[in-house]
CSV table of C-alpha atoms and ligand atoms in Angstrom, one decimal:
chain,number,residue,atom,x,y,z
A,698,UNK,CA,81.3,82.0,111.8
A,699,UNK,CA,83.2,82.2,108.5
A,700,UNK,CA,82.4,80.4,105.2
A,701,UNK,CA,85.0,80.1,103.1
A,702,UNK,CA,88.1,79.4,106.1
A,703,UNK,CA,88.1,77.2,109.4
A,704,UNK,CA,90.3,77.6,111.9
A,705,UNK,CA,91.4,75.3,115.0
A,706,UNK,CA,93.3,76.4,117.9
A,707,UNK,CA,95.8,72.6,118.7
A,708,UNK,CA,97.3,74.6,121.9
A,709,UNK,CA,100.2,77.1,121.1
A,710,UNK,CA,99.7,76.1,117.3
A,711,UNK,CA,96.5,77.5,115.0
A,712,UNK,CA,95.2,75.9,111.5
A,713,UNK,CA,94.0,78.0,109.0
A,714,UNK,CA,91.9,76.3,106.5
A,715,UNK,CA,91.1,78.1,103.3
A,716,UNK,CA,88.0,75.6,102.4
A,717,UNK,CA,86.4,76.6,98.9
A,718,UNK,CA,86.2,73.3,97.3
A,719,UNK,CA,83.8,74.2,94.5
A,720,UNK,CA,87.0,75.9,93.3
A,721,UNK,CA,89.8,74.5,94.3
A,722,UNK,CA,90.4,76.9,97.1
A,723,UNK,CA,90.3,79.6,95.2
A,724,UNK,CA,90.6,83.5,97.0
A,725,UNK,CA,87.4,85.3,96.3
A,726,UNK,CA,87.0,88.7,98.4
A,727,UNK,CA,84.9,86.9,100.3
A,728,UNK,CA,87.9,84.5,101.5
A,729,UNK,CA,90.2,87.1,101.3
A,730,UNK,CA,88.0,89.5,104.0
A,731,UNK,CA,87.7,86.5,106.1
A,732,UNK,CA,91.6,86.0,106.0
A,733,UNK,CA,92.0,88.9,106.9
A,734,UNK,CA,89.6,88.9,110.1
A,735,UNK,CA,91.1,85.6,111.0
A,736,UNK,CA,94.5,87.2,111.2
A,737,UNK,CA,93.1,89.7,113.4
A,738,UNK,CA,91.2,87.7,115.8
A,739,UNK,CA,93.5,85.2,116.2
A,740,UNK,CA,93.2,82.5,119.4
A,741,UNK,CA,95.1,84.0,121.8
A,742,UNK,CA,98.0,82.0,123.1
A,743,UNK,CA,98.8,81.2,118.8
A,744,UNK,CA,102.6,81.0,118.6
A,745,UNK,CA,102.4,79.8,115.4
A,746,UNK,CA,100.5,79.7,112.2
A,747,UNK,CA,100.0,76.6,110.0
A,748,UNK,CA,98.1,77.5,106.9
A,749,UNK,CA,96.8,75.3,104.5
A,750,UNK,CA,93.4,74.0,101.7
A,751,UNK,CA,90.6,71.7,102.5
A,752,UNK,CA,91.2,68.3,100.6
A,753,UNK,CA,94.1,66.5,99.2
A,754,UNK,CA,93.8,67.9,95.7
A,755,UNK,CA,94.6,72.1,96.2
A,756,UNK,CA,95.9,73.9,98.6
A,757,UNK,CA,94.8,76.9,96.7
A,758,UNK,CA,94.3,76.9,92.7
A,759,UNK,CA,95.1,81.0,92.5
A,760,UNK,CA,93.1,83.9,92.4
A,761,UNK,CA,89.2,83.1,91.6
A,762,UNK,CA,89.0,83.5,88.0
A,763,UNK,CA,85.3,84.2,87.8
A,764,UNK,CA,85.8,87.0,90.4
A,765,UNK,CA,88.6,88.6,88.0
A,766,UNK,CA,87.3,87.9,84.4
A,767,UNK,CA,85.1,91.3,84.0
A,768,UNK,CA,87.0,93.7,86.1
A,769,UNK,CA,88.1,97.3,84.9
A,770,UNK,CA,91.5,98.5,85.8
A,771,UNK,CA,90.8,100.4,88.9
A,772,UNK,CA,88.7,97.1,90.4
A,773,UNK,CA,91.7,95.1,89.1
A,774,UNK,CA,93.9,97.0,91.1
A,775,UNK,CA,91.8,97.1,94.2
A,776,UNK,CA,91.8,93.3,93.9
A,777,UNK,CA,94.8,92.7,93.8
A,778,UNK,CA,95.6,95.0,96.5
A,779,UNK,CA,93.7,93.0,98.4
A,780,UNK,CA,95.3,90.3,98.5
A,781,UNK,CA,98.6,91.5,98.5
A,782,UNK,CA,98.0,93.2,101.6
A,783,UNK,CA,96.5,90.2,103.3
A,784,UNK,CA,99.8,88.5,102.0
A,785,UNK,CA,101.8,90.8,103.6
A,786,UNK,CA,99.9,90.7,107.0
A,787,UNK,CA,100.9,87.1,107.3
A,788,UNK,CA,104.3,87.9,106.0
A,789,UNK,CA,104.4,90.3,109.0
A,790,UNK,CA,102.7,88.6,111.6
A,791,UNK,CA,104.8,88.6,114.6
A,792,UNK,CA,104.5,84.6,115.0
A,793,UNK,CA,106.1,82.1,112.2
A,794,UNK,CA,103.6,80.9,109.3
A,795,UNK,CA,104.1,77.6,107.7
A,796,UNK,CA,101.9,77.2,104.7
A,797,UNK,CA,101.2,73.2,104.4
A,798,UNK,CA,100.6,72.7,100.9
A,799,UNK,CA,98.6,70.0,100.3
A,800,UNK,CA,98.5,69.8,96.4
A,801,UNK,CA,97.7,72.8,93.6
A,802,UNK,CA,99.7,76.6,95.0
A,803,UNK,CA,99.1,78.0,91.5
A,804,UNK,CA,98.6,81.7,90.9
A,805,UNK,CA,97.7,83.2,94.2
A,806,UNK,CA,98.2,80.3,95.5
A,807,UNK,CA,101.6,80.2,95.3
A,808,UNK,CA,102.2,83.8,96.7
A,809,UNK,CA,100.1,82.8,99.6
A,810,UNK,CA,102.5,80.2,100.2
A,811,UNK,CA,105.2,82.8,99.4
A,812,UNK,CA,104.2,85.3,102.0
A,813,UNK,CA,104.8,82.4,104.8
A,814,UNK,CA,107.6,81.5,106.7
A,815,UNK,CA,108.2,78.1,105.5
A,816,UNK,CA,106.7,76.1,102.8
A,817,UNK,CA,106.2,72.1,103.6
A,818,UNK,CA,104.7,70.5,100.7
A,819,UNK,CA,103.2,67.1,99.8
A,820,UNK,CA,104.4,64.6,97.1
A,821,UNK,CA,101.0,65.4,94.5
A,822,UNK,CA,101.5,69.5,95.0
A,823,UNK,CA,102.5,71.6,92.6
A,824,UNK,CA,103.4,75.2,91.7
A,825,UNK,CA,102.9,77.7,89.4
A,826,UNK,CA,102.4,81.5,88.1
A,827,UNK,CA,100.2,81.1,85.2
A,828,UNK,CA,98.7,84.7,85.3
A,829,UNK,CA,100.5,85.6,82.0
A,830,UNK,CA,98.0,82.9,80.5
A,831,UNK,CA,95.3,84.4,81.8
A,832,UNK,CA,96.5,88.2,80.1
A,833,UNK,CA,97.4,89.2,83.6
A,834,UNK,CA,100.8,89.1,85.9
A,835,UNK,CA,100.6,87.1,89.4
A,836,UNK,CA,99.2,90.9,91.0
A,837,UNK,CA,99.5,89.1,95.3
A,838,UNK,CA,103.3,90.4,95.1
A,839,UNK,CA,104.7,86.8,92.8
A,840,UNK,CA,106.9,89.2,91.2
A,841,UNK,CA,108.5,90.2,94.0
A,842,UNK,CA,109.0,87.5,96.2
A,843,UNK,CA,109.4,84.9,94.1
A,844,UNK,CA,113.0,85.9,92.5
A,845,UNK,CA,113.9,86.4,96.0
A,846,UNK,CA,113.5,83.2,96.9
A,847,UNK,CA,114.3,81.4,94.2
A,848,UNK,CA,116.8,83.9,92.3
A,849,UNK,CA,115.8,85.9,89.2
A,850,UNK,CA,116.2,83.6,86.6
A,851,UNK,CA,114.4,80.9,87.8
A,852,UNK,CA,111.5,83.6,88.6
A,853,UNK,CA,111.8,84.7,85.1
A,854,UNK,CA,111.2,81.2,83.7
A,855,UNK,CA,108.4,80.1,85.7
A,856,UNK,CA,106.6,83.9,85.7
A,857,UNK,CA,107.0,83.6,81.6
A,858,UNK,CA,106.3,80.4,81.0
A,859,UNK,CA,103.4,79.6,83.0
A,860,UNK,CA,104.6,76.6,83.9
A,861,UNK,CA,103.8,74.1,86.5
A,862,UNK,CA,106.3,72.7,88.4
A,863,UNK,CA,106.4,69.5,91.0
A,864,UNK,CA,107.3,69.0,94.3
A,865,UNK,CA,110.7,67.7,93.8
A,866,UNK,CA,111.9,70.2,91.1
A,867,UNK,CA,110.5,72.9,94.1
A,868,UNK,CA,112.4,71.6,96.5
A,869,UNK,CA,115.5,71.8,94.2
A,870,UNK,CA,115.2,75.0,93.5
A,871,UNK,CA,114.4,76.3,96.9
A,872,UNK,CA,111.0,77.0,96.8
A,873,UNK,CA,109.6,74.3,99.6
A,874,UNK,CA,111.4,73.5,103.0
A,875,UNK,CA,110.3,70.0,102.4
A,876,UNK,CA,108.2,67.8,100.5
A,877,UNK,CA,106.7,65.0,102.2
A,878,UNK,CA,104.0,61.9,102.2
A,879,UNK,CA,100.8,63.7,102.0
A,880,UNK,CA,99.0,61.6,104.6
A,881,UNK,CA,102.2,62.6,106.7
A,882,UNK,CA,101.6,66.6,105.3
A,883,UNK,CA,99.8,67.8,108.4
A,884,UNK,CA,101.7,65.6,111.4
A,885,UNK,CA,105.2,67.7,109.8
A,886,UNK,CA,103.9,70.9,110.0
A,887,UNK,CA,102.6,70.5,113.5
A,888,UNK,CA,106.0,69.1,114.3
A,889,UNK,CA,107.6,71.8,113.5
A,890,UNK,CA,105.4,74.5,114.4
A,891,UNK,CA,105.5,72.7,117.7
A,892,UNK,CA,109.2,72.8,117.7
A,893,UNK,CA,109.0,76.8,117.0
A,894,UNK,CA,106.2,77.3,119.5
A,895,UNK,CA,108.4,76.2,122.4
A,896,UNK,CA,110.9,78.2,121.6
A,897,UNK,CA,111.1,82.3,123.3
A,898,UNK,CA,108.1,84.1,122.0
A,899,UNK,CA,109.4,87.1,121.6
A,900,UNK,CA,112.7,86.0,120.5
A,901,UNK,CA,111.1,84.2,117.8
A,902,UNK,CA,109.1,87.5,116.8
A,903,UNK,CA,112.6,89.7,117.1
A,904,UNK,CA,114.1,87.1,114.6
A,905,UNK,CA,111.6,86.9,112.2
A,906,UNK,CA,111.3,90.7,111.9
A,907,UNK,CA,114.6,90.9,111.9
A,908,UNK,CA,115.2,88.9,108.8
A,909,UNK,CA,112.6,90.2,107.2
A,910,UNK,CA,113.5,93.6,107.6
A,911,UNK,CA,117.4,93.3,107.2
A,912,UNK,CA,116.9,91.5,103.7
A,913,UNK,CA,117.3,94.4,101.8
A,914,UNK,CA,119.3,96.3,103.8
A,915,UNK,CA,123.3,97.3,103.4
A,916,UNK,CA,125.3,94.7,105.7
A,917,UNK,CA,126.5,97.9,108.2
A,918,UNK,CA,122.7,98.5,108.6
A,919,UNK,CA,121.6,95.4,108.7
A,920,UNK,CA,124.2,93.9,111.7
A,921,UNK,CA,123.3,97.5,113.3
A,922,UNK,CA,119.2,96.8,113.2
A,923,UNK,CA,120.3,93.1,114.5
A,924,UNK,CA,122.6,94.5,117.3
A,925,UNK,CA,119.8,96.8,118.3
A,926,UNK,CA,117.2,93.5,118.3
A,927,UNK,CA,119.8,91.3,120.1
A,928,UNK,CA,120.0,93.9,123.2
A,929,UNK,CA,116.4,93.9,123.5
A,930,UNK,CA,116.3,90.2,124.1
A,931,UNK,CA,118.0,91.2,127.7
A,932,UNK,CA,115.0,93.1,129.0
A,933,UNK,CA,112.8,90.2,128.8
A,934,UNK,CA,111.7,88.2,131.5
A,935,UNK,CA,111.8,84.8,128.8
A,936,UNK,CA,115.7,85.6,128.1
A,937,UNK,CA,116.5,85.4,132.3
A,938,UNK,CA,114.2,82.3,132.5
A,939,UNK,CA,115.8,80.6,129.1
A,940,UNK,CA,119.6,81.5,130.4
A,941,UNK,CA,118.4,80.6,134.0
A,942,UNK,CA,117.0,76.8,133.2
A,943,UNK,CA,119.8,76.3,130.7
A,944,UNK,CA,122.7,76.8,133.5
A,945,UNK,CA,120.3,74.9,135.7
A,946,UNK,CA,119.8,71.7,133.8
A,947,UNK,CA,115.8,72.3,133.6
A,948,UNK,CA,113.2,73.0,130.5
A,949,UNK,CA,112.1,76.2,130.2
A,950,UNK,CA,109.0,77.6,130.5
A,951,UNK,CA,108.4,80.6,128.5
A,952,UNK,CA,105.8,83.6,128.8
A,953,UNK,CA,106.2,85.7,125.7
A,954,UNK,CA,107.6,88.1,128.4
B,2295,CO8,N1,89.3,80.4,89.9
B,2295,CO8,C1,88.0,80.0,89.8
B,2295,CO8,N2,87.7,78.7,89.6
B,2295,CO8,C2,88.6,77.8,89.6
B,2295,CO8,C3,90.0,78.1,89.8
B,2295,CO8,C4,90.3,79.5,89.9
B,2295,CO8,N3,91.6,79.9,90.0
B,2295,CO8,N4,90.7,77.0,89.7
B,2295,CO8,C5,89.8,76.0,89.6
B,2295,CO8,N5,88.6,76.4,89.5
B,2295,CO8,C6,87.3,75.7,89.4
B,2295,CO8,C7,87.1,75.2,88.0
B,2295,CO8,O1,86.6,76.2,87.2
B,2295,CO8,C8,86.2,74.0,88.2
B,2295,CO8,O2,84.9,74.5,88.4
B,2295,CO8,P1,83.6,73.7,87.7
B,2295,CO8,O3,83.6,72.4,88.4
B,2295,CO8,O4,82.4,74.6,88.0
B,2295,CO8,O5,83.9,73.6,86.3
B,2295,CO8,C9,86.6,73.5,89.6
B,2295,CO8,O6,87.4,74.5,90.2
B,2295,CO8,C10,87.5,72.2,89.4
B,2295,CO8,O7,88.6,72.6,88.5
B,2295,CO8,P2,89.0,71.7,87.3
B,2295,CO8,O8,87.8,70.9,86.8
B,2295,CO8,O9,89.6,72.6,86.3
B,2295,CO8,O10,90.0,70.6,87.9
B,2295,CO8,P3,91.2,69.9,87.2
B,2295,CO8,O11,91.6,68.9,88.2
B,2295,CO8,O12,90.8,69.5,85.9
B,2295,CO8,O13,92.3,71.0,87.1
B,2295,CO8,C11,93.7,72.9,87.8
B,2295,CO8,C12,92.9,71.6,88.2
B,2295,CO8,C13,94.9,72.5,87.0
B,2295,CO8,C14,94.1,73.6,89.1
B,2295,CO8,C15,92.7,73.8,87.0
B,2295,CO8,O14,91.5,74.0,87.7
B,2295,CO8,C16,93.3,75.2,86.7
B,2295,CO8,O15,94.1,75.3,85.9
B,2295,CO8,N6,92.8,76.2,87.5
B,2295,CO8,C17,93.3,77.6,87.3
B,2295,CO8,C18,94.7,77.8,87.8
B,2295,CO8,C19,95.1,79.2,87.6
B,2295,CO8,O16,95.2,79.6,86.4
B,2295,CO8,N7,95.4,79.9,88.7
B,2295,CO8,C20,95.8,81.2,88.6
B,2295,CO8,C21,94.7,82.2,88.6
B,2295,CO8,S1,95.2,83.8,88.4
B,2295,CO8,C22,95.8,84.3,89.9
B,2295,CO8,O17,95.9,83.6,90.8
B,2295,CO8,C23,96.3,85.7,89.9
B,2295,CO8,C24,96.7,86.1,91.3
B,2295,CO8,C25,96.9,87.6,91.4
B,2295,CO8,C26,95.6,88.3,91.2
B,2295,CO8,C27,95.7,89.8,90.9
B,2295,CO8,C28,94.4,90.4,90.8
B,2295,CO8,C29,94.4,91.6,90.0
């Protein structure tokens, strides 16, 4: 039913595959729309999201160029608001997303990877914001999340520069989890998705937005918003059942209750 993304439901865990090979994988709104109905119509029972790009070259060379190259400012700006708020759909989704980068996150490729949970990379990927290159800046929110995950003057060099960097250096400087074989890419992000899927549905959810949402908060407010999280966790039926099979030696079973 879509053209430009495939998605497969491996029980608790779903793969989204952005598959636009002619370019790399790169996000037309064309892919973007059909990200964004994906996210919407996800299998139900998904606990987690693993996102990743057809092939073993790109996970997703950027923005499509060809889209972008004759656009005025107002259609610049609806563009990139597209994608930025696709971004932030997955950034707010209320199940993890692990972006398995399987080669080229450059551009809007990058912030897609950004707006995940957790980055898991292979040895041949690499990452980049080379917008200013192309007379633009990355416009899918690369200048705000990427000096918070990697600190601002790291952001600053890589935003003004344009410059590629590898897996290893990434992984130095904070922006990947891990880096890893790529023929061994996929089998570690479904590890650990799996790991996450067993886990408390809804505690997972609570944690996630509360991280997000206590990031830029003052520390009284934030441990307020996290007290106020941690108390709902007690009127849900997964909490009594975790507690329960802990103190009773068994595995628990939970119901995103
Ligand atoms: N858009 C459109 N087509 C692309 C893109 C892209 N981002 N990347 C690659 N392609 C196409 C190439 O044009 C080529 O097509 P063709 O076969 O018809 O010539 C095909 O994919 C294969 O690419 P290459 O032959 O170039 O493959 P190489 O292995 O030689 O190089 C690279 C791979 C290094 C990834 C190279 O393709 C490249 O530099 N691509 C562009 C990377 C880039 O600059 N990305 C950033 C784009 S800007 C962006 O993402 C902005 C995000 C915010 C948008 C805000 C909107 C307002």
């Amino acid at each position: 039913m879509y053209n430009y993304i495939k998605i497969e439901q491996k029980e608790a865990v779903t793969v989204l595959t952005i598959s636009a090979p002619k370019t790399l994988n790169a996000l037309n709104s064309a892919v973007l729309r059909e990200m964004d109905d994906a996210l919407t119509h996800l299998p139900e029972g998904t606990r987690v999201l693993v996102v990743t790009g057809e092939g073993e070259k790109s996970f997703v060379a950027g923005a499509d160029i060809s889209e972008m190259a004759n656009l005025n400012v107002p259609q610049g700006q609806t563009f990139g608001n597209r994608g930025a708020m696709v971004f932030r759909r997955i950034e707010t989704l209320p199940i993890p997303v692990i972006a398995a980068v399987n080669g080229f996150a450059l551009g809007g490729g990058c912030e897609l990877a950004m707006a995940c949970d957790i980055r898991i990379c292979s040895e041949n990927a690499k990452f980049g914001q080379p917008e200013v290159g192309l007379g633009i800046i990355p416009g899918f929110s690369g200048t705000v999340r990427l000096s918070r995950l990697v600190g601002m003057g790291m952001a600053k060099q890589l935003i003004y520069t344009g410059k590629a960097i590898k897996a290893d250096e990434a992984l130095r400087i904070g922006l990947v989890n891990a880096v890893v074989p790529q023929a061994e890419l996929m089998d570690k992000a479904l590890e650990m998705a799996n790991q996450m899927a067993a886990n408390a549905p809804l505690a997972v959810a609570a944690a996630k937005q509360c991280i997000n949402a206590t990031y830029d908060m003052d520390m009284d407010s934030a441990i307020l918003y996290e007290n106020g999280a941690f108390g709902q966790c007690f009127g849900t039926e997964d909490q009594k059942n975790g507690m329960k099979a802990f103190l009773s030696k068994e595995k628990p079973a939970f119901k995103g209750k």
